Coordinates of N, CA and C in Angstrom, one line a residue:
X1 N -8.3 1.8 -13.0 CA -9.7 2.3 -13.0 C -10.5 1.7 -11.8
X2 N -9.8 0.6 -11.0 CA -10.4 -0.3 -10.4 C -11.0 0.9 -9.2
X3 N -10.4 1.8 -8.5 CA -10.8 2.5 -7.4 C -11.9 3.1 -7.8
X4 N -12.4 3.4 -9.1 CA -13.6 4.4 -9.0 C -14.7 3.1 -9.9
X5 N -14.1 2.6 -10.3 CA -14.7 1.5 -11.0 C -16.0 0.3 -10.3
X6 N -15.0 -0.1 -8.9 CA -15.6 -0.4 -7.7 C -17.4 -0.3 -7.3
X7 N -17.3 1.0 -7.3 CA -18.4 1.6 -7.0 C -19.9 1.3 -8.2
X8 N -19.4 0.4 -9.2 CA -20.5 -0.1 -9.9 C -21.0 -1.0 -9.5
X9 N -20.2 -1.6 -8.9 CA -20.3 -3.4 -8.1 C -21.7 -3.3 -7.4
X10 N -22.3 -2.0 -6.5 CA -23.6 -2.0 -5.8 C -24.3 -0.9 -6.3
X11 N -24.7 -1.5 -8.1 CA -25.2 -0.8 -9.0 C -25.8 -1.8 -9.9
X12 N -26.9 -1.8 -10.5 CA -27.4 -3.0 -11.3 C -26.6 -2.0 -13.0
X13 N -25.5 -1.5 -12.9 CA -24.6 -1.5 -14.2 C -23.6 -2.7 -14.2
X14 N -23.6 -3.5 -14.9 CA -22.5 -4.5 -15.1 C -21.0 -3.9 -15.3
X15 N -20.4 -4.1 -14.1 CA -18.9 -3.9 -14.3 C -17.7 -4.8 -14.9
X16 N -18.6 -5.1 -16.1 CA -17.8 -6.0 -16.7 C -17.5 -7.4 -16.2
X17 N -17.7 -7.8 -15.0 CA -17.2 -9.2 -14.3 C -18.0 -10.2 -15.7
X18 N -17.0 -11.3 -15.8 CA -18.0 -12.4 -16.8 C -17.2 -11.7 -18.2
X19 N -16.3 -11.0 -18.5 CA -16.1 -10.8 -20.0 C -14.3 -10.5 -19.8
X20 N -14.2 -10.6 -21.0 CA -12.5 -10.7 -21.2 C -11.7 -9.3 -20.4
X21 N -12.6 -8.2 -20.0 CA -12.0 -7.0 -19.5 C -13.2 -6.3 -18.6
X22 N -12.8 -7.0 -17.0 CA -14.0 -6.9 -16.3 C -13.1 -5.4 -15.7
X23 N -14.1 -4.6 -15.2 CA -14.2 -3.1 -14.6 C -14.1 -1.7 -15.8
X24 N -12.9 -2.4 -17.2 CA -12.9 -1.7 -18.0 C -14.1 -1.5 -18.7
X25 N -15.3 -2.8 -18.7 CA -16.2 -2.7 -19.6 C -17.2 -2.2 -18.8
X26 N -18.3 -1.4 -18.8 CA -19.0 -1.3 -18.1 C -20.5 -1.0 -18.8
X27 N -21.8 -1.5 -18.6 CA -23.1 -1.1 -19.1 C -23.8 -1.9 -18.7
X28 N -25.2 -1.6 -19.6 CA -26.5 -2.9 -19.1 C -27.4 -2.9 -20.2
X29 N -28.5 -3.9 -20.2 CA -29.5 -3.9 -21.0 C -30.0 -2.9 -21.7
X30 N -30.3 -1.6 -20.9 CA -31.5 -0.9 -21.4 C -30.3 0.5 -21.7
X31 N -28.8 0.3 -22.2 CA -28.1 1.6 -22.2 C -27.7 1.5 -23.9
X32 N -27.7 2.5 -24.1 CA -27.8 3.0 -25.6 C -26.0 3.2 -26.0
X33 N -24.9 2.3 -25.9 CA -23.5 2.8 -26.1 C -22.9 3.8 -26.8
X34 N -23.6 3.9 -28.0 CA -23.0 5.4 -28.6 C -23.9 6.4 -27.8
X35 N -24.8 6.9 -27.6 CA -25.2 8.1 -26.7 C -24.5 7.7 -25.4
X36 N -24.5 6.9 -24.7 CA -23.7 7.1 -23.7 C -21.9 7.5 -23.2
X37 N -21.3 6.9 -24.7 CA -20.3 6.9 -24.9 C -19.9 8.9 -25.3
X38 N -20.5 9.3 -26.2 CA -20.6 10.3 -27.0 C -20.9 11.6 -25.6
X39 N -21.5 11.2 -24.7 CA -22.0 12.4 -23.6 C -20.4 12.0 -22.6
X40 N -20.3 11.0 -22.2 CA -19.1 10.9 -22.0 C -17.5 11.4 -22.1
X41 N -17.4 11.1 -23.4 CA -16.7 11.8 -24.2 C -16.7 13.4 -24.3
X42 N -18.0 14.0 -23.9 CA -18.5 15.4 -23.7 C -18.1 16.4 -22.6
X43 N -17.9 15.3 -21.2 CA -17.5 15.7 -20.2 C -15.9 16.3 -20.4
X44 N -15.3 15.7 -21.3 CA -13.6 15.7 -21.3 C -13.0 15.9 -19.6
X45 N -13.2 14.6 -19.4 CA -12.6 14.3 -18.2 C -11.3 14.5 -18.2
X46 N -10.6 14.7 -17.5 CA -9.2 14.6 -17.8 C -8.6 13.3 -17.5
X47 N -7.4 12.8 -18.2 CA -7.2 11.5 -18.4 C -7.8 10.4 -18.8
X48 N -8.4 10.4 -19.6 CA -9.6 9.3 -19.9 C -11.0 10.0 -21.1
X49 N -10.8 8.4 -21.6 CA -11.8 8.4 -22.9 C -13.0 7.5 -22.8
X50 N -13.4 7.3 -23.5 CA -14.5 6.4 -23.3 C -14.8 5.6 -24.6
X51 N -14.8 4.4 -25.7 CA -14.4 4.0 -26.4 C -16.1 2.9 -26.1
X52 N -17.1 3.2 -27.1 CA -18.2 2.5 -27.5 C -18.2 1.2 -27.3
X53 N -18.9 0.4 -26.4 CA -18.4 -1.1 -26.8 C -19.7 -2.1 -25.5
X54 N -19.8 -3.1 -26.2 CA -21.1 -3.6 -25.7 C -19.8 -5.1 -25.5
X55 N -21.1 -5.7 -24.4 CA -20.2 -7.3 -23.7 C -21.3 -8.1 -23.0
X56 N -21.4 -9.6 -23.6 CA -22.1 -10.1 -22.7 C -21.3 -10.6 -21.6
X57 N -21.9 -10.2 -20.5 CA -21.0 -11.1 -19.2 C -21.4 -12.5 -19.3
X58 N -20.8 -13.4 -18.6 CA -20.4 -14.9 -19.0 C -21.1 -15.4 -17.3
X59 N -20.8 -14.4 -16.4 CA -21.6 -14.1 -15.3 C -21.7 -13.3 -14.8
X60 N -22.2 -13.1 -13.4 CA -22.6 -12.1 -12.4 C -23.8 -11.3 -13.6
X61 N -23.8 -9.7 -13.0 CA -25.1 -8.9 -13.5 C -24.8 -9.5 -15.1
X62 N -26.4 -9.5 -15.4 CA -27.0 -9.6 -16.8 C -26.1 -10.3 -17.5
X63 N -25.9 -11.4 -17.0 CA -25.4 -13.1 -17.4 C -26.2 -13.3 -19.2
X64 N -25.3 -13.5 -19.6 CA -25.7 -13.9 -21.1 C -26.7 -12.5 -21.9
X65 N -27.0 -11.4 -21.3 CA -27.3 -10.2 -22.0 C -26.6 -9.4 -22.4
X66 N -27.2 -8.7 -24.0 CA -26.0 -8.1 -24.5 C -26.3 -6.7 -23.7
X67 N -24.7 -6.2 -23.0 CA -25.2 -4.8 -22.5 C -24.5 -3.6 -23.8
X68 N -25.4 -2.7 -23.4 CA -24.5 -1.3 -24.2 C -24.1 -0.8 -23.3
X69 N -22.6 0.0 -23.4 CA -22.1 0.6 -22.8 C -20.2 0.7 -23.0
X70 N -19.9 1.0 -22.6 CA -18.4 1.8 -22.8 C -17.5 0.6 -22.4
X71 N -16.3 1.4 -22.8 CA -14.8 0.3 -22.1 C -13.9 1.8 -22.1
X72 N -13.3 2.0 -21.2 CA -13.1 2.7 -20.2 C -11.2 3.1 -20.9
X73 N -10.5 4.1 -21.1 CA -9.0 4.0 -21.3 C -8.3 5.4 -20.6
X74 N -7.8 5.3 -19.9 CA -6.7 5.6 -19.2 C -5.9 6.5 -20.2
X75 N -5.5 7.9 -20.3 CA -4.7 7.9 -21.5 C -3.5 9.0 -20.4
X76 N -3.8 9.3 -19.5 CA -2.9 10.0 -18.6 C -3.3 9.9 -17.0
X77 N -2.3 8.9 -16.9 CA -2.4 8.4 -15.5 C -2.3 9.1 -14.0
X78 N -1.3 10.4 -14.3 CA -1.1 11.6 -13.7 C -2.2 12.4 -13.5
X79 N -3.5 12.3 -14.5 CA -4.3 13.1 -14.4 C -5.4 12.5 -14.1
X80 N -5.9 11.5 -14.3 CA -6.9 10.6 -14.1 C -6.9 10.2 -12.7
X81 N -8.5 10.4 -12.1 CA -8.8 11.0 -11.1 C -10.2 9.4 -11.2
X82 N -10.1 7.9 -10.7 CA -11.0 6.9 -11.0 C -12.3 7.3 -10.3
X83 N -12.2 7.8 -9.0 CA -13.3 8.1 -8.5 C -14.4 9.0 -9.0
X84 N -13.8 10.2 -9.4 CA -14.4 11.2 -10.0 C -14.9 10.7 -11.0
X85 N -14.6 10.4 -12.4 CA -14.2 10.0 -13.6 C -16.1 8.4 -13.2
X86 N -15.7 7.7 -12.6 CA -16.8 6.9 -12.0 C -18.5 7.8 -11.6
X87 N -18.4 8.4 -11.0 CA -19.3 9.4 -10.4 C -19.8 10.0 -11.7
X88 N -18.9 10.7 -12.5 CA -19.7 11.2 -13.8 C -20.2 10.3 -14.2
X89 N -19.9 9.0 -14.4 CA -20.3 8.2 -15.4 C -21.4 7.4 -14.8
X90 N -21.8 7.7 -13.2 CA -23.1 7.3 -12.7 C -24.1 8.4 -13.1
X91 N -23.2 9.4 -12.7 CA -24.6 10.7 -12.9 C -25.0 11.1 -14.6
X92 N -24.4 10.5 -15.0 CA -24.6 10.8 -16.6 C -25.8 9.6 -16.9
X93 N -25.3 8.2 -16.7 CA -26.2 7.2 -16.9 C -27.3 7.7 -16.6
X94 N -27.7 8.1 -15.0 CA -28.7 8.6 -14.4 C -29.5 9.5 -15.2
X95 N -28.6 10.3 -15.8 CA -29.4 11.9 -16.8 C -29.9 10.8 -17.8
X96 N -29.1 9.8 -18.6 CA -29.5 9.6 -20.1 C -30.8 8.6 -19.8
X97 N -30.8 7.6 -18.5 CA -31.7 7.1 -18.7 C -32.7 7.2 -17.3
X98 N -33.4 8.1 -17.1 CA -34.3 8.6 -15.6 C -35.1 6.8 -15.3
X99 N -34.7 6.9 -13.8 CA -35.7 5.7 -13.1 C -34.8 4.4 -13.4
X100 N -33.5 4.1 -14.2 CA -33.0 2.9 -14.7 C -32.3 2.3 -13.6
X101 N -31.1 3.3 -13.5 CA -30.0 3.5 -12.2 C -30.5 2.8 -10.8
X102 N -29.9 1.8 -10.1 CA -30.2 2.0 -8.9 C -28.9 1.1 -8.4
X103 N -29.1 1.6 -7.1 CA -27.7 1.4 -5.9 C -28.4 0.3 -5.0
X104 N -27.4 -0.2 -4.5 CA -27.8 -1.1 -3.3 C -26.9 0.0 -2.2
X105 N -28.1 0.8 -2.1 CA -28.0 1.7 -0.6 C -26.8 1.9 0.4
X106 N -27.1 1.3 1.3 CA -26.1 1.1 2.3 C -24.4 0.6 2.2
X107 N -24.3 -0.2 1.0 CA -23.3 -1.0 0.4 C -22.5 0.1 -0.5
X108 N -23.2 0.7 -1.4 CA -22.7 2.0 -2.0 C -21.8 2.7 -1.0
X109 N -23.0 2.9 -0.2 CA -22.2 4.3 1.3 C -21.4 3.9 1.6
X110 N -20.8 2.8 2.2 CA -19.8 2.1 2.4 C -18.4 2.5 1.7
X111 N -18.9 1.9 0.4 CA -17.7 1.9 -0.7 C -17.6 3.7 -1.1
X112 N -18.7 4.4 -0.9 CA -17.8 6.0 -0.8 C -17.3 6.4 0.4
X113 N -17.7 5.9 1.5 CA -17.1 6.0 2.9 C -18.1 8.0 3.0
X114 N -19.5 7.7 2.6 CA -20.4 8.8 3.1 C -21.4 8.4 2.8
X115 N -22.6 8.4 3.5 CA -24.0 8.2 3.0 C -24.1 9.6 1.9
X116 N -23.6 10.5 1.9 CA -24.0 11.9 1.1 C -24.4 11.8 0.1
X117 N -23.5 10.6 -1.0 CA -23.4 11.1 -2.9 C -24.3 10.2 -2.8
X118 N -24.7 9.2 -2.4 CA -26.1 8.1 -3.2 C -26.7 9.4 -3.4
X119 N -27.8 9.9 -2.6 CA -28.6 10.5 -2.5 C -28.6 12.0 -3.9
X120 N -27.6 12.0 -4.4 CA -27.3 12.9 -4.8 C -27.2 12.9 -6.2
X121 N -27.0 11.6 -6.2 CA -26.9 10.7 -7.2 C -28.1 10.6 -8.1
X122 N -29.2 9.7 -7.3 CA -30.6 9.4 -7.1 C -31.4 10.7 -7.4
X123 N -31.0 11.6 -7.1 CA -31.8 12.7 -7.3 C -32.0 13.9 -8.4
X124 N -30.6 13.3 -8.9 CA -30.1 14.5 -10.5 C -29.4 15.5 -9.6
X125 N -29.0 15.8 -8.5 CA -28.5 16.7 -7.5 C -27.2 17.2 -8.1
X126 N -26.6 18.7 -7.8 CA -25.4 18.8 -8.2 C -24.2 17.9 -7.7
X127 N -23.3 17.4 -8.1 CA -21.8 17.2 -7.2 C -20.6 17.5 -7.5
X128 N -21.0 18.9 -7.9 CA -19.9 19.8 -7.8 C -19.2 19.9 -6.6
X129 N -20.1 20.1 -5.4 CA -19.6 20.4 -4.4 C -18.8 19.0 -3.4
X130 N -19.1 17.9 -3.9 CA -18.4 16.1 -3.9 C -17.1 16.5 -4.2
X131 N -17.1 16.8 -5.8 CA -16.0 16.6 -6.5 C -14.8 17.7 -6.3
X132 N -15.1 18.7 -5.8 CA -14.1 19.8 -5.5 C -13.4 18.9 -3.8
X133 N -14.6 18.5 -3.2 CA -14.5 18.1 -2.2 C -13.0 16.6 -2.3
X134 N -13.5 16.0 -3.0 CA -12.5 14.8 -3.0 C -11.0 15.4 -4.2
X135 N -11.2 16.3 -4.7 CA -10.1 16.9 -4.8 C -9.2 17.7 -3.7
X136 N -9.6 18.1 -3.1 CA -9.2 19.2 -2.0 C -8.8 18.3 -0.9
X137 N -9.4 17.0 -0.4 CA -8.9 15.7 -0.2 C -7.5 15.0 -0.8
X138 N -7.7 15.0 -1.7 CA -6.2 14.6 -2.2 C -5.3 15.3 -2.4
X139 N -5.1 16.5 -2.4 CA -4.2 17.6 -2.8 C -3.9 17.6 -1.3
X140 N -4.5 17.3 -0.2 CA -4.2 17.7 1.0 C -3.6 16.5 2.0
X141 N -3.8 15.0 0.9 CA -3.2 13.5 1.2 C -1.6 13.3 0.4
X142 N -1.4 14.1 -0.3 CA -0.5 13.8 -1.4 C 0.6 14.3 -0.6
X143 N 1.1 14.9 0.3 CA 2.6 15.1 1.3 C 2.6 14.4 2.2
X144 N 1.4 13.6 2.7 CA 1.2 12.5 3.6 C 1.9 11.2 2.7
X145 N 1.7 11.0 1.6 CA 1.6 9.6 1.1 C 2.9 9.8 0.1
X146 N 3.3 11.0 0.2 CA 4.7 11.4 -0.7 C 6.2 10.1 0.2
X147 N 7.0 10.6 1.0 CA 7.7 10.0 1.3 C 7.6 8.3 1.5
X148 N 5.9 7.7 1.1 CA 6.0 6.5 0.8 C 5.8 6.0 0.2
X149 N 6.6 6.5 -0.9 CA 6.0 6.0 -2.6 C 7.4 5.3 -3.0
X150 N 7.8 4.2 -3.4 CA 8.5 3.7 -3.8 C 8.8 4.2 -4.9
X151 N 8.8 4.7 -6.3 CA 8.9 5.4 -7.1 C 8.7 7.0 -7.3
X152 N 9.5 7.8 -7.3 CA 8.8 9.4 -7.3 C 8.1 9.7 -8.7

């Protein structure tokens, strides 16, 4: 989960750091874990669930606060897509709770390698046109990165 997971780190959502299952856990203060969990769950992402569950971190974001929010499972590895799968679960936050969400700008853009999706993010904007996009990206990397895969 860690590749799309990432992308919380320049997010005031706690990526779990500070608790027994940091990147799997993810939330904050002001998030409601069964509504969040439950719209989640709604998306049917492929490869992946979303499983209710609140953590105080021990450090880093919201040190010693109880957050709500999910823990993250993997249930088909072949199909599970972390970046994607991450992105919904920004733009969903964003829908469930308006004005809460915020990025550290520049540092975000970075770690998507485009200034485009903050903005898009930030705005309630579609990213459909992202997500087809970083598919059609990987469908077009996967004969590139085929003959150097140690395991087929």
């Amino acid at each position: 989960v860690y590749p799309g997971q990432v992308l919380l780190e320049v997010t005031n959502l706690s990526e779990g750091r500070g608790t027994t299952r940091p990147v799997e856990l993810f939330g904050a203060p002001w998030i409601q874990a069964r509504e969040l969990t439950d719209a989640l769950n709604a998306l049917r992402l492929p490869g992946v669930g979303f499983r209710e569950a609140g953590c105080t971190p021990s450090f880093s974001k919201h040190r010693a606060e109880l957050c709500g929010g999910c823990q993250i499972h993997v249930t088909d590895a072949s199909r599970f897509r972390p970046v994607v799968a991450t992105l919904r679960v920004l733009e969903t936050v964003r829908r469930l709770r308006p004005g809460k969400l915020t990025f550290q700008g520049p540092a975000f853009d970075r770690l998507m390698g485009t200034a485009s999706v903050r903005p898009m993010l930030e705005s309630g904007g579609d990213l459909a046109p992202v997500l087809a996009r970083i598919e059609s990206d990987l469908k077009a990397f996967e004969p590139l990165r085929q003959p150097h895969l140690l395991y087929p």
